[in-house]
PDB file of N, CA and C in Angstrom:
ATOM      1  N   UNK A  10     -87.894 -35.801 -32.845  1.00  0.00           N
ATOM      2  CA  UNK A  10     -87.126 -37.023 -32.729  1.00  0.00           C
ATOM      3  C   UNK A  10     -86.527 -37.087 -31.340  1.00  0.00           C
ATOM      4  N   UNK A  11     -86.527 -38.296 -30.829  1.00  0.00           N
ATOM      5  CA  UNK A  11     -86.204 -38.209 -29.219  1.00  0.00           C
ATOM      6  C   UNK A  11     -84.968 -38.975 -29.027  1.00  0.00           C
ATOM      7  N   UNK A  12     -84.027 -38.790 -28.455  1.00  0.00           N
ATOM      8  CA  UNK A  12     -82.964 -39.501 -28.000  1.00  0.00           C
ATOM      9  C   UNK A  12     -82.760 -40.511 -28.073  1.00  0.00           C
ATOM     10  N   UNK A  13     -83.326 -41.612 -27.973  1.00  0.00           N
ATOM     11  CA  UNK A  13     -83.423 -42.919 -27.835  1.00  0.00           C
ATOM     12  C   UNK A  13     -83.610 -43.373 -29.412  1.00  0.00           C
ATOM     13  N   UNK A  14     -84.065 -42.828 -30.097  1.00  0.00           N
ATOM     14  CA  UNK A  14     -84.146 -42.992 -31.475  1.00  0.00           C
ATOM     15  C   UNK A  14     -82.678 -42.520 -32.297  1.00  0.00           C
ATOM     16  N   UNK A  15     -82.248 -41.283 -32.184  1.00  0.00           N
ATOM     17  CA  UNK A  15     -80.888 -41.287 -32.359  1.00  0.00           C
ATOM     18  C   UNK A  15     -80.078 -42.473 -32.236  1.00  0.00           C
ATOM     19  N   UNK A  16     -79.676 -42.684 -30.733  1.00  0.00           N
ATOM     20  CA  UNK A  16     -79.125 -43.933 -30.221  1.00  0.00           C
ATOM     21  C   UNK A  16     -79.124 -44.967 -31.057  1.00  0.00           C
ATOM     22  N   UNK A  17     -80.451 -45.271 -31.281  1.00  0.00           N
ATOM     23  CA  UNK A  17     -80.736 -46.872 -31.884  1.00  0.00           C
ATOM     24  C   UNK A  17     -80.233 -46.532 -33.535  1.00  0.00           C
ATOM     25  N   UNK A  18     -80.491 -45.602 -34.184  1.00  0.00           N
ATOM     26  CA  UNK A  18     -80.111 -44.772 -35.503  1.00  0.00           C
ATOM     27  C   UNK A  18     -78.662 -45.529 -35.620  1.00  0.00           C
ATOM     28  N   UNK A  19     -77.719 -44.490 -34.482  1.00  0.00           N
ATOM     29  CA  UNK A  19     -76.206 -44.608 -34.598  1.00  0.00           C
ATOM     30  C   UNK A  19     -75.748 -45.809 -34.592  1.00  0.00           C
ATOM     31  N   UNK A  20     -76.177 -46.462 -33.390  1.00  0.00           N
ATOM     32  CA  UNK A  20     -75.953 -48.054 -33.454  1.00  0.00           C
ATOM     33  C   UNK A  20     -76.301 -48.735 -34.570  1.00  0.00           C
ATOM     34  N   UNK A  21     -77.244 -48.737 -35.106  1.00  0.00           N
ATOM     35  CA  UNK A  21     -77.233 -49.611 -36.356  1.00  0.00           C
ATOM     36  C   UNK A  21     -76.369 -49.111 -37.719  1.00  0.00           C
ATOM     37  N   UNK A  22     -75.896 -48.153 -37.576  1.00  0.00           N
ATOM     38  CA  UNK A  22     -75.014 -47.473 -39.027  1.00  0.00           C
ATOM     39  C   UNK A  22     -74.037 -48.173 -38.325  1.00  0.00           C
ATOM     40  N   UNK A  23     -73.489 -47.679 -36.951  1.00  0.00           N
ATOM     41  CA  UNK A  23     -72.443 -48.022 -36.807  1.00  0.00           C
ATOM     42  C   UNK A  23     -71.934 -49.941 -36.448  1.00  0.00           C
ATOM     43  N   UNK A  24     -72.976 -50.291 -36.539  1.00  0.00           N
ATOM     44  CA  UNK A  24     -73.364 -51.696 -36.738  1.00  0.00           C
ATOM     45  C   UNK A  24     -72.742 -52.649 -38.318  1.00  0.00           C
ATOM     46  N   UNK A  25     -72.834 -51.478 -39.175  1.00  0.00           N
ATOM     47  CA  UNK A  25     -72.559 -52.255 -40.714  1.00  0.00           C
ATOM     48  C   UNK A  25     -71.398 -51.405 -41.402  1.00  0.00           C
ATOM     49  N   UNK A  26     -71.252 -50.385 -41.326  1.00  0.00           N
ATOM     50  CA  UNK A  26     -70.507 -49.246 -41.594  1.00  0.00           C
ATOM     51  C   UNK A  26     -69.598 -48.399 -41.110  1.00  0.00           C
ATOM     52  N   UNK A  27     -68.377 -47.454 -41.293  1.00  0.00           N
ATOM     53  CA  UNK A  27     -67.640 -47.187 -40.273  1.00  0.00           C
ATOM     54  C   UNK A  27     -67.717 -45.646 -40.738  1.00  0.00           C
ATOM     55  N   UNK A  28     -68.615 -44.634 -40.412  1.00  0.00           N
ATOM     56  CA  UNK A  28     -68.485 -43.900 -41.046  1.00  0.00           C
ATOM     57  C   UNK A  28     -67.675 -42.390 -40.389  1.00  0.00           C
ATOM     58  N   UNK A  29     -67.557 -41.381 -41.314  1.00  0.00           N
ATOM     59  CA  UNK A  29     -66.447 -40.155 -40.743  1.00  0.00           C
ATOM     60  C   UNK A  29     -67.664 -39.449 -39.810  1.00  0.00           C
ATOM     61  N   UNK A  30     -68.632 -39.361 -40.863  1.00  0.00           N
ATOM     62  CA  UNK A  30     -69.509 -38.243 -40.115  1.00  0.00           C
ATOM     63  C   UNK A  30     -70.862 -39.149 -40.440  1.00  0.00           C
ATOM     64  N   UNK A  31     -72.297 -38.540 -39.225  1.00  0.00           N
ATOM     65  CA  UNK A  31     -73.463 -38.698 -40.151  1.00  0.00           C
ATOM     66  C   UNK A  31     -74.338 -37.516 -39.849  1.00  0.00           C
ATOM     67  N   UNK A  32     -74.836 -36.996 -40.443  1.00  0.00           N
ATOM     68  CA  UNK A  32     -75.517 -35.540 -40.264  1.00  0.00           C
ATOM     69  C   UNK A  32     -76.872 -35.979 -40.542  1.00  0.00           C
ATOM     70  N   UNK A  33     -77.825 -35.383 -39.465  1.00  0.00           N
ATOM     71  CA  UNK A  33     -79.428 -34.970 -39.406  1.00  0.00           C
ATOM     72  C   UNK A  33     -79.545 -33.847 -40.256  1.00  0.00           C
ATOM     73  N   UNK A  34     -80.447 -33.961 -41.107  1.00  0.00           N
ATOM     74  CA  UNK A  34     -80.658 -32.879 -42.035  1.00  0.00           C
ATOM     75  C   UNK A  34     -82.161 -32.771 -42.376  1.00  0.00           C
ATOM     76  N   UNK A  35     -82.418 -31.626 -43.042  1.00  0.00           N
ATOM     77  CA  UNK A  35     -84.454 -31.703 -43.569  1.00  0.00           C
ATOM     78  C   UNK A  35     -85.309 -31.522 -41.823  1.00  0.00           C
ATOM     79  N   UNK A  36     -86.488 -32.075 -41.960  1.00  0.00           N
ATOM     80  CA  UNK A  36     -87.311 -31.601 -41.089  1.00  0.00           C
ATOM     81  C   UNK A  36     -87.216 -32.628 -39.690  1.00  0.00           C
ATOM     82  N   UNK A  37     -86.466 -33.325 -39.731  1.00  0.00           N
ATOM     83  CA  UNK A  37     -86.338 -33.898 -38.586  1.00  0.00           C
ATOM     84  C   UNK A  37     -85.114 -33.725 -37.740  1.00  0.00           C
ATOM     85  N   UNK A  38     -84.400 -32.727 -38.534  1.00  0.00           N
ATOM     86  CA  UNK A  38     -83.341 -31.765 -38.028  1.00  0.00           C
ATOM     87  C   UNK A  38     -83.269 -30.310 -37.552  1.00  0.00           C
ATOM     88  N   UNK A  39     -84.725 -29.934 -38.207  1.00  0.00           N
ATOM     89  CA  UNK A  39     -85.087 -28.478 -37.554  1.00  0.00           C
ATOM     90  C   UNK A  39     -86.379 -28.654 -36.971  1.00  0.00           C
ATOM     91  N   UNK A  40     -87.137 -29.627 -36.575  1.00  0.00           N
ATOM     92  CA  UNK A  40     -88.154 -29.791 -35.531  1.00  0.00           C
ATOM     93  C   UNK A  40     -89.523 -30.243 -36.323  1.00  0.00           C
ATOM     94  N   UNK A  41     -89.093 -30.322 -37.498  1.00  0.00           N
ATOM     95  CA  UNK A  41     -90.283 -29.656 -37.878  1.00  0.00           C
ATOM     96  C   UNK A  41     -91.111 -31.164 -38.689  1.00  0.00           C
ATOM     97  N   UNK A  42     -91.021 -32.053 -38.233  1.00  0.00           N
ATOM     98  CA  UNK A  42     -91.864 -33.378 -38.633  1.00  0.00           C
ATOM     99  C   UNK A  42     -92.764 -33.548 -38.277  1.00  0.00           C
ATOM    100  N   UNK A  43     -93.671 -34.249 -39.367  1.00  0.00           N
ATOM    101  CA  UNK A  43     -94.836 -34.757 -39.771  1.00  0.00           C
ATOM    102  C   UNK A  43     -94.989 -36.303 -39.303  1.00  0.00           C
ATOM    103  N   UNK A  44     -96.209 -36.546 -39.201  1.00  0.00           N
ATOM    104  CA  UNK A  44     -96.351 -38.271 -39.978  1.00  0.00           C
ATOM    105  C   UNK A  44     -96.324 -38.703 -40.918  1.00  0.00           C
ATOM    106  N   UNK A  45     -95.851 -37.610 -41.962  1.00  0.00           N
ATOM    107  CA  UNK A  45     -95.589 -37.952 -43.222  1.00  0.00           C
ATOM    108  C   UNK A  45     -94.421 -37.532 -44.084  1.00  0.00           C
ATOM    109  N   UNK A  46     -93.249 -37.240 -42.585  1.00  0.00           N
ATOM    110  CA  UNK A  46     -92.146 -36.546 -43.038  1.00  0.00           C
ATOM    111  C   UNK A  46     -90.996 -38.484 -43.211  1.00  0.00           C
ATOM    112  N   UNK A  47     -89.959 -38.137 -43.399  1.00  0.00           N
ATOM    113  CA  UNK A  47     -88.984 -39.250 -43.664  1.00  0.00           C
ATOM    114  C   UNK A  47     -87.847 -38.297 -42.860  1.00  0.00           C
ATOM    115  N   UNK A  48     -86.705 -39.578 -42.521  1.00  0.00           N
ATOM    116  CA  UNK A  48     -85.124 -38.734 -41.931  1.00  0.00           C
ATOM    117  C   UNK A  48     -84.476 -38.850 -42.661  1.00  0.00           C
ATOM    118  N   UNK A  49     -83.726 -37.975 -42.756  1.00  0.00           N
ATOM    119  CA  UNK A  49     -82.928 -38.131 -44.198  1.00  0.00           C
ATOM    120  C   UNK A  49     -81.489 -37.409 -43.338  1.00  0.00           C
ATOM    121  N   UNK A  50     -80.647 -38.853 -43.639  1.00  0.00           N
ATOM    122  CA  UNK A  50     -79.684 -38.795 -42.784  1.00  0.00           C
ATOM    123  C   UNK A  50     -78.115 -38.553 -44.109  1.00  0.00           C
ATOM    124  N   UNK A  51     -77.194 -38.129 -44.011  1.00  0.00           N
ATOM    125  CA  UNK A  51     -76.244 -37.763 -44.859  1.00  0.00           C
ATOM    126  C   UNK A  51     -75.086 -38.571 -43.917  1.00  0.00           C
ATOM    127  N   UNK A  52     -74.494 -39.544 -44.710  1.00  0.00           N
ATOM    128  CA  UNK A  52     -73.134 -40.605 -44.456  1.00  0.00           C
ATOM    129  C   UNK A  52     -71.918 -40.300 -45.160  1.00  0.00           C
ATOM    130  N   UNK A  53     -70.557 -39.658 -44.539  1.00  0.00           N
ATOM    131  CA  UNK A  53     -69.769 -39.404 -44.878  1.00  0.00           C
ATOM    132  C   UNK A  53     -68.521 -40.549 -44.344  1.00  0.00           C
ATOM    133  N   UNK A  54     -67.922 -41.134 -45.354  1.00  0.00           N
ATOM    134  CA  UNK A  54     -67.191 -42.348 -45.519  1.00  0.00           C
ATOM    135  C   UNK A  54     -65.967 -42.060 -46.177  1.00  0.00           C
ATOM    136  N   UNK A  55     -64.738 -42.243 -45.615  1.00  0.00           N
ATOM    137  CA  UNK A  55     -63.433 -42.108 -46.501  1.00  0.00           C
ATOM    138  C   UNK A  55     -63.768 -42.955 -47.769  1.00  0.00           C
ATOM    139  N   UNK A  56     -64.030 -43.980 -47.795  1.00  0.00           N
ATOM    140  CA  UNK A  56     -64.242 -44.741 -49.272  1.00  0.00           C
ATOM    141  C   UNK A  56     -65.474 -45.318 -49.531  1.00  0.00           C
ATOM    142  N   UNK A  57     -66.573 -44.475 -49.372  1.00  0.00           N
ATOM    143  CA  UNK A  57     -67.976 -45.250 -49.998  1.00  0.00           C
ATOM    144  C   UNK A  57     -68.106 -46.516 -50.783  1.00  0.00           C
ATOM    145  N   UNK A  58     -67.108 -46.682 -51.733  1.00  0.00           N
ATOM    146  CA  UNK A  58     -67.449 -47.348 -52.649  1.00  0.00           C
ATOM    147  C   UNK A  58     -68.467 -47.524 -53.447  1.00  0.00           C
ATOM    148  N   UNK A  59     -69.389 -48.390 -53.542  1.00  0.00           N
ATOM    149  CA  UNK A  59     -70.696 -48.119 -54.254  1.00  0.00           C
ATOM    150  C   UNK A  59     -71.759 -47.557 -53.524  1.00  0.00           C
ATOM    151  N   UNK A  60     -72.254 -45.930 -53.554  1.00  0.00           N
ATOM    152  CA  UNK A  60     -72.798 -45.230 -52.769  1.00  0.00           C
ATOM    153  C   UNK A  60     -74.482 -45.704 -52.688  1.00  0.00           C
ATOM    154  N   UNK A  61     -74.375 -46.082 -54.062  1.00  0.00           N
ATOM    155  CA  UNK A  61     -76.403 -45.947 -53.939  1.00  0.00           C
ATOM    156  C   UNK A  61     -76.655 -47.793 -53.642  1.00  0.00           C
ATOM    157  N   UNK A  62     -75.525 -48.943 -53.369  1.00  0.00           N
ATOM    158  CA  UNK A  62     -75.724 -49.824 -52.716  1.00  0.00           C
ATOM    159  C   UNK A  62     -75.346 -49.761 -51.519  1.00  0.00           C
ATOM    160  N   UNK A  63     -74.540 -48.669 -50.886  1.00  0.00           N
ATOM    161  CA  UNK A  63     -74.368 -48.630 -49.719  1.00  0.00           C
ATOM    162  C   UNK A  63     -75.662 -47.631 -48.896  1.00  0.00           C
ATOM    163  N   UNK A  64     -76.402 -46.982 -49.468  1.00  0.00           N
ATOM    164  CA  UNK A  64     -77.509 -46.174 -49.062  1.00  0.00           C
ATOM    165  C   UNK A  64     -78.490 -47.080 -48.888  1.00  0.00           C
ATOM    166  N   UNK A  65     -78.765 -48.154 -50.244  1.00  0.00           N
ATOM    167  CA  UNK A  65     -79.469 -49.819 -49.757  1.00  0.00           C
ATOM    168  C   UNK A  65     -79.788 -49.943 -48.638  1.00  0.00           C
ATOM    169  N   UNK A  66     -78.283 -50.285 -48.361  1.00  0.00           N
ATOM    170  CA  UNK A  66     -78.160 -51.799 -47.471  1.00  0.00           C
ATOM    171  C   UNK A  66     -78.255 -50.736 -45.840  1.00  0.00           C
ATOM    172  N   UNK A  67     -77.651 -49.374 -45.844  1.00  0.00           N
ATOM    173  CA  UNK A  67     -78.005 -48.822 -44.486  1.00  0.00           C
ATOM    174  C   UNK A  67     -79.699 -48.615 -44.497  1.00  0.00           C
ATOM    175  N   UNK A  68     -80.802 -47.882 -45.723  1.00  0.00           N
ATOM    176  CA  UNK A  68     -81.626 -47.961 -45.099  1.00  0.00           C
ATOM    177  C   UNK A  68     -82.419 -49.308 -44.814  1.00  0.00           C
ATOM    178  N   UNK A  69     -81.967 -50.460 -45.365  1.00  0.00           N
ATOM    179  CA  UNK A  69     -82.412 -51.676 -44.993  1.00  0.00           C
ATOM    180  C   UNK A  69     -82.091 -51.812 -43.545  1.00  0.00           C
ATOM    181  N   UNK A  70     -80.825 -51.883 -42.637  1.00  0.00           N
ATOM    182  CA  UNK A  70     -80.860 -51.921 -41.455  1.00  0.00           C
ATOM    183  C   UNK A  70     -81.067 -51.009 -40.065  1.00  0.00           C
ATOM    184  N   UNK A  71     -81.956 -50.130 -41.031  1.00  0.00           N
ATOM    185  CA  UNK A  71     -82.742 -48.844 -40.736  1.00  0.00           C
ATOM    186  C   UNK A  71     -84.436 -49.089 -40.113  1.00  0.00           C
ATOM    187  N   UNK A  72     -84.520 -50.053 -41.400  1.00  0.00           N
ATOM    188  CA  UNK A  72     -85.623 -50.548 -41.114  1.00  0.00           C
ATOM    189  C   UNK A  72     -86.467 -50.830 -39.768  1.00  0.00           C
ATOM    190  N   UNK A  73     -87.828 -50.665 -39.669  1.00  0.00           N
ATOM    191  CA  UNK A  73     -88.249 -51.234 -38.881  1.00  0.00           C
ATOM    192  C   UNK A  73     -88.299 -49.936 -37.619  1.00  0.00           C
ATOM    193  N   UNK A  74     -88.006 -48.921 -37.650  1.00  0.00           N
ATOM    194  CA  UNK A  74     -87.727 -47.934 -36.980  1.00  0.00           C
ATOM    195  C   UNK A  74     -89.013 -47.195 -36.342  1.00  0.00           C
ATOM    196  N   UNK A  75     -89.710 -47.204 -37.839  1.00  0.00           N
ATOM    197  CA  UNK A  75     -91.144 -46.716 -37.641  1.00  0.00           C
ATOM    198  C   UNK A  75     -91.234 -45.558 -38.402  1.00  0.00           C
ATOM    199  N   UNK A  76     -90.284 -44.865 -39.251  1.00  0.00           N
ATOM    200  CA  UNK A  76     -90.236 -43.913 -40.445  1.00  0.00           C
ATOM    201  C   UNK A  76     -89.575 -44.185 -41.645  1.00  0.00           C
ATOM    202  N   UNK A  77     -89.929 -43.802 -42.834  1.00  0.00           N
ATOM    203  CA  UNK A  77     -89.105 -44.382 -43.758  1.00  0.00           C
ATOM    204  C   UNK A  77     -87.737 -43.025 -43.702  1.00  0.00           C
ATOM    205  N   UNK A  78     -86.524 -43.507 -44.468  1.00  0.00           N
ATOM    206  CA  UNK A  78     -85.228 -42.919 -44.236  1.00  0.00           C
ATOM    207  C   UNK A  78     -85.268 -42.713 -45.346  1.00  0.00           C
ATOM    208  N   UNK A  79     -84.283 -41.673 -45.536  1.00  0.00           N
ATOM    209  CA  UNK A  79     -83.510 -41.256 -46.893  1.00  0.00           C
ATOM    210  C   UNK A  79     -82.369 -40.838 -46.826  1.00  0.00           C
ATOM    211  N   UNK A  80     -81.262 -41.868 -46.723  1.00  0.00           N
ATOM    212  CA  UNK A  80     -79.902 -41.944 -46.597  1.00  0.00           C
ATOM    213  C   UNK A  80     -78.825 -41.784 -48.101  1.00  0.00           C
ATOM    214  N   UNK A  81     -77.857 -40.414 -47.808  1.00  0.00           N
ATOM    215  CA  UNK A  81     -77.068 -40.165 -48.664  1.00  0.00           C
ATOM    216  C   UNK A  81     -75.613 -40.434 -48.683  1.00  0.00           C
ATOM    217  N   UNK A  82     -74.818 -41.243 -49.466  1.00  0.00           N
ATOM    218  CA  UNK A  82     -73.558 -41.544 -48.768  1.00  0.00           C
ATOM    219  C   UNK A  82     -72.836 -41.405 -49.743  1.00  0.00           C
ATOM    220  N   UNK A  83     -71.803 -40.154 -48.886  1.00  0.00           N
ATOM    221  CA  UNK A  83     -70.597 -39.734 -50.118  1.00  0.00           C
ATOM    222  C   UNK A  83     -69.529 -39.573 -49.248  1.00  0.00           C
ATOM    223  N   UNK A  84     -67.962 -39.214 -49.779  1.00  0.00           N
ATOM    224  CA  UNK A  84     -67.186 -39.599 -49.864  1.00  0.00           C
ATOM    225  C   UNK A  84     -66.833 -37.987 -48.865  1.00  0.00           C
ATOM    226  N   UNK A  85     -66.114 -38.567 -47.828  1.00  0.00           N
ATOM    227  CA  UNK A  85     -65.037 -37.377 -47.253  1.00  0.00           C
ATOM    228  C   UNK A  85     -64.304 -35.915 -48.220  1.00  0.00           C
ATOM    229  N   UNK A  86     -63.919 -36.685 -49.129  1.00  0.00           N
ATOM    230  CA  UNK A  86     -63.217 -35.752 -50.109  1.00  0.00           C
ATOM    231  C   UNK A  86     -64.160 -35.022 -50.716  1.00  0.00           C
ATOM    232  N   UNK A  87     -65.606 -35.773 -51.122  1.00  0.00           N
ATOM    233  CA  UNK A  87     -66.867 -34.710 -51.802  1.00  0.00           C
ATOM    234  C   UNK A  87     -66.893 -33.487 -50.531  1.00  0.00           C
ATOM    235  N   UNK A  88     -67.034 -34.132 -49.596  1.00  0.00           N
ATOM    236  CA  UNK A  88     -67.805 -33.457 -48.430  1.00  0.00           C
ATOM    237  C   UNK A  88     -66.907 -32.168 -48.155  1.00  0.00           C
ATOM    238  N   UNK A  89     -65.895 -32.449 -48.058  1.00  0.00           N
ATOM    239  CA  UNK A  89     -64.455 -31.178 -47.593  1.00  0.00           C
ATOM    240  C   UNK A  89     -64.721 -30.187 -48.804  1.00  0.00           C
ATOM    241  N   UNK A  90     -64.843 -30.667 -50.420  1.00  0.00           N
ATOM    242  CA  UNK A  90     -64.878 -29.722 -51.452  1.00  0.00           C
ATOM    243  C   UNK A  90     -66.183 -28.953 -51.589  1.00  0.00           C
ATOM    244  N   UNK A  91     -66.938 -29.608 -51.142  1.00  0.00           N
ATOM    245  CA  UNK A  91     -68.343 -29.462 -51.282  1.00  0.00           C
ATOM    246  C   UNK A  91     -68.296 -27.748 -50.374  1.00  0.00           C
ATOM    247  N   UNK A  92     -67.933 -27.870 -49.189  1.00  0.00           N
ATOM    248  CA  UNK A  92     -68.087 -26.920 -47.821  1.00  0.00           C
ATOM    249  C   UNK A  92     -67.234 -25.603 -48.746  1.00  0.00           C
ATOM    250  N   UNK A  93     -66.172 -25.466 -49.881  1.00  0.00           N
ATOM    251  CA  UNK A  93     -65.808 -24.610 -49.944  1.00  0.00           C
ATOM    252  C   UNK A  93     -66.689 -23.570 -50.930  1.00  0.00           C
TER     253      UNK A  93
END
């Protein structure tokens, strides 16, 4: 994944969404993609609200990128409990 793709990534989350964190994760985080791999990006949000319509509507403005996404979006407070 090259820089410029990041970029355009961040900008569009940060385009619809305000989020705490977003983490690269899976094989396009350790080098290791295919043409048949996906990014699967993890969205950490003080208040998600509805997570699996908010995973929607980001990989909808995801779109068009040239890979399909697989976006997870949970809540600050999961994320802090989660790490212990």
């Amino acid at each position: 994944m090259d820089e410029s793709l990041i970029k355009e990534i961040v900008c569009r989350i940060l385009a619809v969404a305000s989020p705490q964190k977003v983490i690269l994760f899976g094989s396009a985080a350790s080098g290791g993609m295919t043409h048949d791999s996906d990014i699967d990006l993890l969205v950490i949000e003080n208040d998600p609200g509805d997570r699996r319509k908010n995973s929607a509507r980001l990989m909808e403005v995801l779109g068009g990128l040239g890979y399909p996404f697989d976006v997870i979006v949970i809540s600050t407070e999961w994320f802090e409990e989660s790490k212990d």
